[in-house]
CSV table of C-alpha atoms in Angstrom, one decimal:
chain,number,residue,atom,x,y,z
A,6,UNK,CA,204.3,54.3,156.4
A,7,UNK,CA,205.8,56.1,153.4
A,8,UNK,CA,208.8,57.2,155.4
A,9,UNK,CA,209.4,53.6,156.5
A,10,UNK,CA,209.3,52.4,152.9
A,11,UNK,CA,211.7,55.1,151.7
A,12,UNK,CA,214.1,54.3,154.5
A,13,UNK,CA,214.2,50.6,153.6
A,14,UNK,CA,214.4,50.9,149.7
A,15,UNK,CA,216.3,52.9,147.2
A,16,UNK,CA,214.7,55.1,144.6
A,17,UNK,CA,212.8,54.7,142.3
A,18,UNK,CA,211.7,51.4,143.9
A,19,UNK,CA,210.6,53.1,147.1
A,20,UNK,CA,208.3,55.4,145.3
A,21,UNK,CA,206.9,52.5,143.2
A,22,UNK,CA,206.4,50.4,146.4
A,23,UNK,CA,204.7,53.3,148.1
A,24,UNK,CA,202.3,53.7,145.2
A,25,UNK,CA,201.3,50.0,145.3
A,26,UNK,CA,200.9,49.9,149.1
A,27,UNK,CA,199.3,53.3,149.9
A,28,UNK,CA,198.2,54.7,146.6
A,29,UNK,CA,200.6,57.7,146.8
A,30,UNK,CA,202.0,58.3,143.4
A,31,UNK,CA,203.4,61.9,143.6
A,32,UNK,CA,207.0,60.9,144.1
A,33,UNK,CA,207.3,58.4,141.2
A,34,UNK,CA,209.9,59.8,138.7
A,35,UNK,CA,208.5,61.0,135.4
A,36,UNK,CA,210.6,58.5,133.4
A,37,UNK,CA,209.0,55.6,135.3
A,38,UNK,CA,205.5,57.0,134.6
A,39,UNK,CA,206.4,57.4,131.0
A,40,UNK,CA,207.7,53.9,130.7
A,41,UNK,CA,204.7,52.3,132.3
A,42,UNK,CA,202.3,54.3,130.3
A,43,UNK,CA,204.0,53.3,127.0
A,44,UNK,CA,204.3,49.7,127.8
A,45,UNK,CA,200.7,49.3,129.0
A,46,UNK,CA,201.6,48.7,132.7
A,47,UNK,CA,200.5,52.1,134.0
A,48,UNK,CA,197.3,50.6,135.5
A,49,UNK,CA,199.6,49.0,138.1
A,50,UNK,CA,200.0,52.4,139.8
A,51,UNK,CA,196.3,52.6,140.6
A,52,UNK,CA,195.1,50.5,143.5
A,53,UNK,CA,192.1,49.0,141.8
A,54,UNK,CA,190.9,45.6,140.6
A,55,UNK,CA,194.3,44.1,139.9
A,56,UNK,CA,195.8,44.8,143.3
A,57,UNK,CA,192.7,44.0,145.2
A,58,UNK,CA,192.3,40.6,143.4
A,59,UNK,CA,196.0,39.8,143.9
A,60,UNK,CA,195.9,40.6,147.6
A,61,UNK,CA,192.6,39.1,148.5
A,62,UNK,CA,192.9,36.2,146.2
A,63,UNK,CA,196.4,35.4,147.5
A,64,UNK,CA,195.0,35.4,151.0
A,65,UNK,CA,192.1,33.2,150.0
A,66,UNK,CA,194.5,30.7,148.4
A,67,UNK,CA,197.0,30.8,151.3
A,68,UNK,CA,194.4,30.4,154.1
A,69,UNK,CA,192.6,27.6,152.3
A,70,UNK,CA,195.9,25.8,151.6
A,71,UNK,CA,197.1,26.2,155.2
A,72,UNK,CA,193.8,24.9,156.6
A,73,UNK,CA,193.8,22.0,154.1
A,74,UNK,CA,197.0,20.7,155.7
A,75,UNK,CA,195.0,19.7,158.8
A,76,UNK,CA,192.9,16.7,157.7
A,77,UNK,CA,190.4,17.1,160.5
A,78,UNK,CA,189.6,20.7,159.5
A,79,UNK,CA,189.5,19.9,155.8
A,80,UNK,CA,187.1,17.0,156.1
A,81,UNK,CA,184.7,18.4,158.8
A,82,UNK,CA,184.6,22.1,158.4
A,83,UNK,CA,183.9,24.6,155.6
A,84,UNK,CA,187.5,25.9,155.2
A,85,UNK,CA,186.7,27.4,151.8
A,86,UNK,CA,184.2,29.7,153.4
A,87,UNK,CA,186.7,30.5,156.2
A,88,UNK,CA,189.2,31.4,153.5
A,89,UNK,CA,186.7,33.6,151.7
A,90,UNK,CA,185.9,35.5,154.9
A,91,UNK,CA,189.6,36.0,155.6
A,92,UNK,CA,190.0,37.3,152.0
A,93,UNK,CA,187.1,39.6,152.4
A,94,UNK,CA,188.5,41.1,155.6
A,95,UNK,CA,191.9,41.5,154.0
A,96,UNK,CA,190.3,43.4,151.1
A,97,UNK,CA,188.6,45.7,153.5
A,98,UNK,CA,191.8,46.3,155.4
A,99,UNK,CA,193.6,47.0,152.1
A,100,UNK,CA,190.9,49.4,151.0
A,101,UNK,CA,191.1,51.4,154.3
A,102,UNK,CA,194.9,51.3,154.1
A,103,UNK,CA,194.8,52.9,150.6
A,104,UNK,CA,192.6,55.7,151.8
A,105,UNK,CA,189.5,54.2,150.1
A,106,UNK,CA,189.8,55.9,146.7
A,107,UNK,CA,187.0,55.6,144.2
A,108,UNK,CA,188.7,52.9,142.2
A,109,UNK,CA,189.7,51.0,145.3
A,110,UNK,CA,186.2,51.2,146.8
A,111,UNK,CA,184.7,50.0,143.5
A,112,UNK,CA,187.1,47.1,143.4
A,113,UNK,CA,186.4,46.1,146.9
A,114,UNK,CA,182.6,46.0,146.2
A,115,UNK,CA,183.3,43.6,143.3
A,116,UNK,CA,185.5,41.2,145.3
A,117,UNK,CA,183.0,41.4,148.2
A,118,UNK,CA,180.3,40.1,145.9
A,119,UNK,CA,182.5,37.3,144.7
A,120,UNK,CA,183.6,36.1,148.2
A,121,UNK,CA,180.2,36.5,149.6
A,122,UNK,CA,179.0,34.2,146.8
A,123,UNK,CA,181.6,31.6,148.0
A,124,UNK,CA,180.3,31.9,151.5
A,125,UNK,CA,176.7,31.2,150.5
A,126,UNK,CA,177.7,28.3,148.1
A,127,UNK,CA,177.1,30.2,144.9
A,128,UNK,CA,179.4,30.3,141.9
A,129,UNK,CA,182.1,32.8,142.5
A,130,UNK,CA,183.0,33.9,139.0
A,131,UNK,CA,179.9,34.5,137.0
A,132,UNK,CA,178.4,37.3,134.9
A,133,UNK,CA,175.5,37.5,137.4
A,134,UNK,CA,178.0,38.4,140.2
A,135,UNK,CA,179.6,41.0,137.9
A,136,UNK,CA,176.3,42.5,137.1
A,137,UNK,CA,175.3,42.7,140.7
A,138,UNK,CA,178.6,44.3,141.6
A,139,UNK,CA,178.2,46.8,138.8
A,140,UNK,CA,174.7,47.6,140.0
A,141,UNK,CA,175.8,48.2,143.5
A,142,UNK,CA,178.6,50.5,142.3
A,143,UNK,CA,176.3,52.5,140.1
A,144,UNK,CA,173.8,52.9,143.0
A,145,UNK,CA,176.5,54.1,145.3
A,146,UNK,CA,178.4,56.2,142.6
A,147,UNK,CA,176.1,56.8,139.6
A,148,UNK,CA,178.7,59.1,138.1
A,149,UNK,CA,181.1,56.1,137.7
A,150,UNK,CA,179.3,55.0,134.5
A,151,UNK,CA,181.2,57.7,132.6
A,152,UNK,CA,184.5,57.1,134.4
A,153,UNK,CA,187.3,55.6,132.4
A,154,UNK,CA,188.4,53.3,135.2
A,155,UNK,CA,184.9,51.8,135.7
A,156,UNK,CA,184.5,51.2,132.0
A,157,UNK,CA,187.9,49.6,131.6
A,158,UNK,CA,187.6,47.4,134.7
A,159,UNK,CA,184.1,46.3,133.9
A,160,UNK,CA,184.7,45.4,130.3
A,161,UNK,CA,188.0,43.6,131.2
A,162,UNK,CA,186.4,41.6,134.0
A,163,UNK,CA,183.4,40.8,131.8
A,164,UNK,CA,185.6,39.4,129.0
A,165,UNK,CA,187.6,37.4,131.5
A,166,UNK,CA,184.6,36.0,133.3
A,167,UNK,CA,183.0,35.0,130.0
A,168,UNK,CA,186.2,33.3,128.8
A,169,UNK,CA,186.6,31.5,132.1
A,170,UNK,CA,183.0,30.2,132.0
A,171,UNK,CA,183.4,29.0,128.4
A,172,UNK,CA,186.8,27.4,129.1
A,173,UNK,CA,185.5,25.7,132.3
A,174,UNK,CA,182.5,24.3,130.3
A,175,UNK,CA,184.8,23.0,127.5
A,176,UNK,CA,187.2,21.5,130.0
A,177,UNK,CA,184.4,19.7,131.8
A,178,UNK,CA,183.0,18.3,128.6
A,179,UNK,CA,186.5,17.1,127.5
A,180,UNK,CA,187.1,15.3,130.7
A,181,UNK,CA,183.6,13.8,130.9
A,182,UNK,CA,183.8,10.0,130.5
A,183,UNK,CA,186.6,7.6,131.1
A,184,UNK,CA,189.8,9.3,132.4
A,185,UNK,CA,193.1,8.4,130.6
A,186,UNK,CA,196.1,7.9,132.9
A,187,UNK,CA,199.2,9.7,131.5
A,188,UNK,CA,202.8,9.8,132.7
A,189,UNK,CA,203.5,12.4,135.4
A,190,UNK,CA,206.0,14.2,133.1
A,191,UNK,CA,203.4,14.5,130.4
A,192,UNK,CA,200.9,15.9,132.9
A,193,UNK,CA,203.4,18.4,134.2
A,194,UNK,CA,204.2,19.5,130.6
A,195,UNK,CA,200.5,19.8,129.8
A,196,UNK,CA,199.9,21.8,133.0
A,197,UNK,CA,202.7,24.2,132.1
A,198,UNK,CA,201.5,24.7,128.6
A,199,UNK,CA,197.9,25.2,129.7
A,200,UNK,CA,199.0,27.8,132.3
A,201,UNK,CA,201.0,29.7,129.8
A,202,UNK,CA,198.2,29.6,127.3
A,203,UNK,CA,195.7,30.8,129.9
A,204,UNK,CA,198.0,33.6,131.0
A,205,UNK,CA,198.4,34.8,127.4
A,206,UNK,CA,194.7,34.5,126.8
A,207,UNK,CA,193.9,36.4,130.0
A,208,UNK,CA,196.3,39.2,129.0
A,209,UNK,CA,194.9,39.5,125.5
A,210,UNK,CA,191.3,39.5,126.6
A,211,UNK,CA,191.8,42.0,129.4
A,212,UNK,CA,193.9,44.2,127.1
A,213,UNK,CA,191.5,44.1,124.2
A,214,UNK,CA,188.4,44.7,126.4
A,215,UNK,CA,189.9,47.7,128.2
A,216,UNK,CA,191.7,49.2,125.2
A,217,UNK,CA,188.4,50.5,123.8
A,218,UNK,CA,187.6,53.0,126.6
A,219,UNK,CA,191.4,53.7,127.0
A,220,UNK,CA,191.6,54.8,123.3
A,221,UNK,CA,188.4,56.9,123.8
A,222,UNK,CA,189.4,58.6,127.0
A,223,UNK,CA,193.2,58.8,126.7
A,224,UNK,CA,193.9,58.6,123.0
A,225,UNK,CA,196.7,56.1,123.5
A,226,UNK,CA,197.1,52.5,122.5
A,227,UNK,CA,199.7,50.1,124.0
A,228,UNK,CA,200.2,47.6,121.1
A,229,UNK,CA,202.6,45.5,123.2
A,230,UNK,CA,200.4,45.7,126.3
A,231,UNK,CA,199.7,42.0,126.1
A,232,UNK,CA,203.4,41.1,126.0
A,233,UNK,CA,204.2,43.5,128.9
A,234,UNK,CA,201.3,42.3,131.1
A,235,UNK,CA,202.0,38.7,130.3
A,236,UNK,CA,205.6,39.1,131.6
A,237,UNK,CA,205.0,41.5,134.4
A,238,UNK,CA,201.8,40.4,136.0
A,239,UNK,CA,203.1,36.9,137.1
A,240,UNK,CA,205.9,38.7,138.9
A,241,UNK,CA,203.5,41.1,140.5
A,242,UNK,CA,201.2,38.3,141.6
A,243,UNK,CA,203.8,35.9,142.8
A,244,UNK,CA,206.3,38.3,144.4
A,245,UNK,CA,205.4,42.0,144.5
A,246,UNK,CA,201.9,42.0,146.0
A,247,UNK,CA,202.4,39.1,148.5
A,248,UNK,CA,205.5,40.9,149.8
A,249,UNK,CA,203.7,44.2,150.0
A,250,UNK,CA,201.0,42.6,152.1
A,251,UNK,CA,203.5,40.9,154.3
A,252,UNK,CA,205.5,44.0,154.9
A,253,UNK,CA,202.4,45.9,155.8
A,254,UNK,CA,201.5,43.3,158.4
A,255,UNK,CA,205.0,43.2,159.8
A,256,UNK,CA,205.5,47.0,159.8
A,257,UNK,CA,204.1,47.6,163.3
A,258,UNK,CA,206.8,45.2,164.7
A,259,UNK,CA,209.6,46.8,162.7
A,260,UNK,CA,210.2,43.6,160.7
A,261,UNK,CA,209.3,44.9,157.2
A,262,UNK,CA,212.9,45.1,155.9
A,263,UNK,CA,213.1,41.6,154.3
A,264,UNK,CA,209.7,41.5,152.6
A,265,UNK,CA,210.3,45.0,151.2
A,266,UNK,CA,213.7,43.9,149.8
A,267,UNK,CA,212.0,40.9,148.1
A,268,UNK,CA,209.4,43.4,146.8
A,269,UNK,CA,212.2,45.6,145.5
A,270,UNK,CA,213.6,42.6,143.5
A,271,UNK,CA,210.2,42.0,142.0
A,272,UNK,CA,209.8,45.7,141.1
A,273,UNK,CA,213.2,45.7,139.4
A,274,UNK,CA,212.0,42.9,137.1
A,275,UNK,CA,208.7,44.8,136.4
A,276,UNK,CA,210.6,48.0,135.5
A,277,UNK,CA,213.0,46.0,133.3
A,278,UNK,CA,210.1,44.5,131.4
A,279,UNK,CA,208.4,47.9,131.1
A,280,UNK,CA,211.6,49.6,129.8
A,281,UNK,CA,212.3,46.9,127.3
A,282,UNK,CA,208.7,46.8,126.0
A,283,UNK,CA,208.5,50.6,125.8
A,284,UNK,CA,211.7,50.7,123.7
A,285,UNK,CA,210.2,48.5,121.0
A,286,UNK,CA,209.3,50.3,117.7
A,287,UNK,CA,205.8,51.7,117.6
A,288,UNK,CA,205.3,51.1,121.3
A,289,UNK,CA,203.9,54.6,121.9
A,290,UNK,CA,200.9,54.9,119.7
A,291,UNK,CA,198.7,58.0,119.9
A,292,UNK,CA,195.3,57.6,118.2
A,293,UNK,CA,192.7,60.3,117.5
A,294,UNK,CA,189.6,60.0,119.6
A,295,UNK,CA,187.2,57.6,117.9
A,296,UNK,CA,183.5,58.4,117.3
A,297,UNK,CA,181.5,57.9,120.5
A,298,UNK,CA,178.8,56.1,118.5
A,299,UNK,CA,181.3,53.6,117.2
A,300,UNK,CA,182.7,53.0,120.7
A,301,UNK,CA,179.2,52.4,122.0
A,302,UNK,CA,178.4,49.9,119.2
A,303,UNK,CA,181.6,47.9,119.7
A,304,UNK,CA,181.0,47.9,123.5
A,305,UNK,CA,177.4,46.6,122.9
A,306,UNK,CA,178.8,43.9,120.7
A,307,UNK,CA,181.3,42.8,123.3
A,308,UNK,CA,178.5,42.7,125.9
A,309,UNK,CA,176.4,40.5,123.6
A,310,UNK,CA,179.3,38.2,122.9
A,311,UNK,CA,180.0,37.8,126.6
A,312,UNK,CA,176.5,37.6,128.1
A,313,UNK,CA,174.5,35.5,125.7
A,314,UNK,CA,174.7,31.8,125.3
A,315,UNK,CA,174.7,29.5,122.3
A,316,UNK,CA,175.1,30.5,118.6
A,317,UNK,CA,173.2,33.7,119.1
A,318,UNK,CA,176.2,35.2,121.0
A,319,UNK,CA,178.1,35.2,117.7
A,320,UNK,CA,175.9,38.1,116.8
A,321,UNK,CA,178.1,40.2,119.0
A,322,UNK,CA,180.9,39.7,116.5
A,323,UNK,CA,178.7,41.2,113.8
A,324,UNK,CA,177.8,44.2,116.0
A,325,UNK,CA,181.5,44.7,116.8
A,326,UNK,CA,182.4,44.5,113.1
A,327,UNK,CA,179.7,47.2,112.4
A,328,UNK,CA,181.3,49.4,115.1
A,329,UNK,CA,184.7,48.8,113.5
A,330,UNK,CA,183.4,50.0,110.1
A,331,UNK,CA,182.0,53.1,111.9
A,332,UNK,CA,185.4,53.7,113.3
A,333,UNK,CA,186.7,54.3,109.8
A,334,UNK,CA,184.7,57.4,109.5
A,335,UNK,CA,186.4,60.0,111.8
A,336,UNK,CA,184.2,62.3,113.8
A,337,UNK,CA,183.9,66.0,112.7
A,338,UNK,CA,186.7,67.8,114.6
A,339,UNK,CA,186.1,71.3,116.0
A,340,UNK,CA,187.7,74.3,114.3
A,341,UNK,CA,188.3,76.2,117.5
A,342,UNK,CA,189.0,75.1,121.1
A,343,UNK,CA,188.8,77.4,124.1
A,344,UNK,CA,190.4,76.5,127.4
A,345,UNK,CA,188.1,76.5,130.4
A,346,UNK,CA,189.6,79.7,131.8
A,347,UNK,CA,190.3,81.4,128.5
A,348,UNK,CA,194.1,81.2,129.0
A,349,UNK,CA,194.6,79.9,125.5
A,350,UNK,CA,192.7,79.1,122.3
A,351,UNK,CA,193.6,76.6,119.6
A,352,UNK,CA,192.6,76.5,115.9
A,353,UNK,CA,192.7,73.7,113.4
A,354,UNK,CA,194.7,74.6,110.3
A,355,UNK,CA,194.2,73.3,106.8
A,356,UNK,CA,196.2,70.2,107.4
A,357,UNK,CA,194.1,69.2,110.4
A,358,UNK,CA,196.7,70.1,113.0
A,359,UNK,CA,196.0,72.2,116.1
A,360,UNK,CA,197.7,75.5,116.6
A,361,UNK,CA,197.6,77.2,120.0
A,362,UNK,CA,197.7,80.9,120.4
A,363,UNK,CA,199.7,80.7,123.6
A,364,UNK,CA,201.4,77.3,123.8
A,365,UNK,CA,203.1,78.1,127.1
A,366,UNK,CA,199.8,78.7,128.8
A,367,UNK,CA,197.4,76.0,129.9
A,368,UNK,CA,199.9,73.3,128.9
A,369,UNK,CA,197.9,70.5,130.3
A,370,UNK,CA,194.8,71.4,128.2
A,371,UNK,CA,197.0,71.9,125.0
A,372,UNK,CA,198.6,68.5,125.6
A,373,UNK,CA,195.2,66.8,125.9
A,374,UNK,CA,193.9,68.6,122.8
A,375,UNK,CA,196.9,67.3,120.8
A,376,UNK,CA,196.5,63.9,122.2
A,377,UNK,CA,192.8,63.7,121.3
A,378,UNK,CA,193.7,64.9,117.8
A,379,UNK,CA,196.1,62.0,117.4
A,380,UNK,CA,199.2,64.1,117.2
A,381,UNK,CA,202.5,62.9,118.5
A,382,UNK,CA,204.1,66.3,118.3
A,383,UNK,CA,204.9,68.0,121.5
A,384,UNK,CA,204.1,71.5,122.6
A,385,UNK,CA,207.3,73.0,121.1
A,386,UNK,CA,206.6,71.6,117.6
A,387,UNK,CA,203.0,72.7,117.8
A,388,UNK,CA,204.0,76.2,118.8
A,389,UNK,CA,205.9,76.8,115.6
A,390,UNK,CA,203.0,76.1,113.3
A,391,UNK,CA,201.6,79.2,111.5
A,392,UNK,CA,198.0,80.3,112.1
A,393,UNK,CA,197.9,83.0,114.7
A,394,UNK,CA,199.3,86.5,114.5
A,395,UNK,CA,199.9,87.6,118.0
A,396,UNK,CA,201.1,90.9,119.4
A,397,UNK,CA,201.1,91.7,123.1
A,398,UNK,CA,197.9,90.1,124.5
A,399,UNK,CA,196.0,90.2,121.2
A,400,UNK,CA,195.9,87.3,118.6
A,401,UNK,CA,194.2,87.2,115.2
A,402,UNK,CA,193.5,84.4,112.8
A,403,UNK,CA,191.3,83.5,109.9
A,404,UNK,CA,189.5,80.1,110.1
A,405,UNK,CA,187.4,79.0,107.2
A,406,UNK,CA,186.8,82.5,106.0
A,407,UNK,CA,185.9,83.9,109.5
A,408,UNK,CA,188.1,86.5,111.3
A,409,UNK,CA,188.8,85.4,114.8
A,410,UNK,CA,190.1,87.8,117.5
A,411,UNK,CA,191.4,86.5,120.8
A,412,UNK,CA,192.4,88.9,123.6
A,413,UNK,CA,193.7,87.9,127.0
A,414,UNK,CA,194.0,91.2,128.8
A,415,UNK,CA,194.1,93.6,130.3
A,416,UNK,CA,190.4,94.2,130.8
A,417,UNK,CA,189.0,97.5,129.4
A,418,UNK,CA,191.5,97.8,126.5
A,419,UNK,CA,190.1,99.4,123.4
A,420,UNK,CA,189.1,96.9,120.7
A,421,UNK,CA,188.7,97.3,117.0
A,422,UNK,CA,185.5,95.3,116.4
A,423,UNK,CA,184.9,96.1,112.7
A,424,UNK,CA,185.2,92.9,110.5
A,425,UNK,CA,185.5,90.5,113.4
A,426,UNK,CA,183.3,87.4,113.2
A,427,UNK,CA,184.3,85.6,116.4
A,428,UNK,CA,185.6,87.4,119.5
A,429,UNK,CA,187.1,85.4,122.4
A,430,UNK,CA,188.2,87.2,125.6
A,431,UNK,CA,189.9,85.9,128.7
A,432,UNK,CA,188.2,88.6,130.7
A,433,UNK,CA,184.6,89.9,131.0
A,434,UNK,CA,183.6,92.0,127.9
A,435,UNK,CA,180.7,93.7,129.6
A,436,UNK,CA,179.0,94.8,126.4
A,437,UNK,CA,182.2,95.6,124.4
A,438,UNK,CA,181.8,94.7,120.7
A,439,UNK,CA,178.2,93.8,121.2
A,440,UNK,CA,177.7,93.8,117.4
A,441,UNK,CA,180.1,90.8,116.9
A,442,UNK,CA,178.0,87.8,115.9
A,443,UNK,CA,179.8,85.3,118.2
A,444,UNK,CA,181.3,86.4,121.5
A,445,UNK,CA,182.8,84.2,124.2
A,446,UNK,CA,184.2,85.9,127.3
A,447,UNK,CA,185.3,85.0,130.8
A,448,UNK,CA,181.8,84.9,132.2
A,449,UNK,CA,180.6,82.5,129.4
A,450,UNK,CA,183.5,80.2,130.2
A,451,UNK,CA,182.8,80.3,133.9
A,452,UNK,CA,179.2,79.2,133.3
A,453,UNK,CA,179.8,76.7,130.5
A,454,UNK,CA,183.4,75.4,130.9
A,455,UNK,CA,185.6,74.7,127.9
A,456,UNK,CA,184.1,75.5,124.4
A,457,UNK,CA,184.5,73.9,121.0
A,458,UNK,CA,183.3,75.6,117.8
A,459,UNK,CA,182.5,74.2,114.4
A,460,UNK,CA,182.5,76.7,111.6
A,461,UNK,CA,180.5,76.0,108.5
A,462,UNK,CA,178.6,77.8,105.7
A,463,UNK,CA,175.4,77.7,107.8
A,464,UNK,CA,177.1,79.4,110.7
A,465,UNK,CA,179.0,78.6,113.9
A,466,UNK,CA,178.0,75.6,116.1
A,467,UNK,CA,179.1,75.8,119.7
A,468,UNK,CA,179.4,72.9,122.1
A,469,UNK,CA,180.3,73.4,125.8
A,470,UNK,CA,181.7,71.1,128.4
A,471,UNK,CA,178.8,71.5,130.8
A,472,UNK,CA,176.4,71.0,127.9
A,473,UNK,CA,178.0,67.6,127.3
A,474,UNK,CA,177.8,66.8,131.0
A,475,UNK,CA,174.0,67.4,131.0
A,476,UNK,CA,171.7,68.1,133.9
A,477,UNK,CA,172.7,65.2,136.1
A,478,UNK,CA,172.6,65.2,139.9
A,479,UNK,CA,176.4,64.9,140.2
A,480,UNK,CA,177.1,67.8,137.9
A,481,UNK,CA,178.1,71.0,139.8
A,482,UNK,CA,176.6,74.1,138.4
A,483,UNK,CA,178.4,77.4,139.2
A,484,UNK,CA,176.3,80.1,140.9
A,485,UNK,CA,177.1,83.8,141.1
A,486,UNK,CA,178.5,84.9,144.5
A,487,UNK,CA,175.7,87.5,145.1
A,488,UNK,CA,173.1,84.8,144.5
A,489,UNK,CA,174.7,82.4,146.9
A,490,UNK,CA,174.9,85.1,149.6
A,491,UNK,CA,171.3,86.1,149.0
A,492,UNK,CA,170.1,82.4,149.3
A,493,UNK,CA,172.0,82.1,152.6
């Protein structure tokens, strides 16, 4: 399928279309990824809730509209349920087409609950359905609760469903009573303004609700995300995804050329919007990772605001304000960070910036450290900061009065341990420098994962990646090879 798409379209639109249809994103140029990430449209590349809703929802609307053209069917048969069944089957087909990734499967479960509710004459969009879908997802994939995609999609849909329910209730109350007949031009204008307002409100609510876990997990905020999504999502919903579905259905017959060309026109508009928004001043904002306690409090306030009814739901605003105040107090940052394989170590200097011992090693980890620290500087700038004194494979530094020695090889080299407070080795120490108070070697990192250290007057506090993961069923614990062979 990918070859057919690339044969029909030019780059980078072919790679963009392939990502939307099949989920394959490896061929997308870096500049497109960067533009979408900065503008707040990067979520389009992941086949998740947005694509599933656009495809299945579009089929639901089209099938119902087509059946409604036949009066006999519309009056005597449950065409709404038929349309829901068609949408459900389409969502299943799309999930299987996209190789059933975690986010795609999660999204299919959510739309399956919604369309099943339509088929059994229950309200489709309700917080009950969302809660049921979340419960099913967590039973099937309990590890999803800590996944950024699940948190972002759940909070975004929760905010949208709560808004839709409130707006529908207010609209019903406003239209209750004697209807006022207005001129068709006024009704058309009112419909257009309402649709525009709903689109803006939808973009704002979804963007605000999902920005909380996005800031925590990725350290990035898209300040113009509402603008970008408000301009791009209508194009995606009206042109890109319908043509993607149509081209997929026609591809076995060799008739995908025209719908793919129409899809390419829509993708050109999306990239144009993304590039324009990404070029605005302050579009690429990197924020330090907020306190986890503050994030939990704000999320709890959002849940209270969306789930409760009556004046008591306003208490959610108070809880969110409390979480906002907690945000003002930054979390204590570690003084030393050790990469999970020991390829590099970073210290925090007196200005709060991170300095990596070997910036050219473990570049991905160093980039994530800088991002979580709220630094916009790249690896080249961070590499020029003073802090480490390196020679060959040996680096020394002084952090808060403690002498730190980091060695990366070769194993068995003689070490001068006198006066060293913290020793970090990228290879097994095997008893070398046993008198050093704090030692971290390759075996320790293999067992515990990446390490963070806080240095204070009372001593050194160590936190590990696997210690943060906890003893949960889905956490894989490494075992020594000899022990594995013995157990087998």
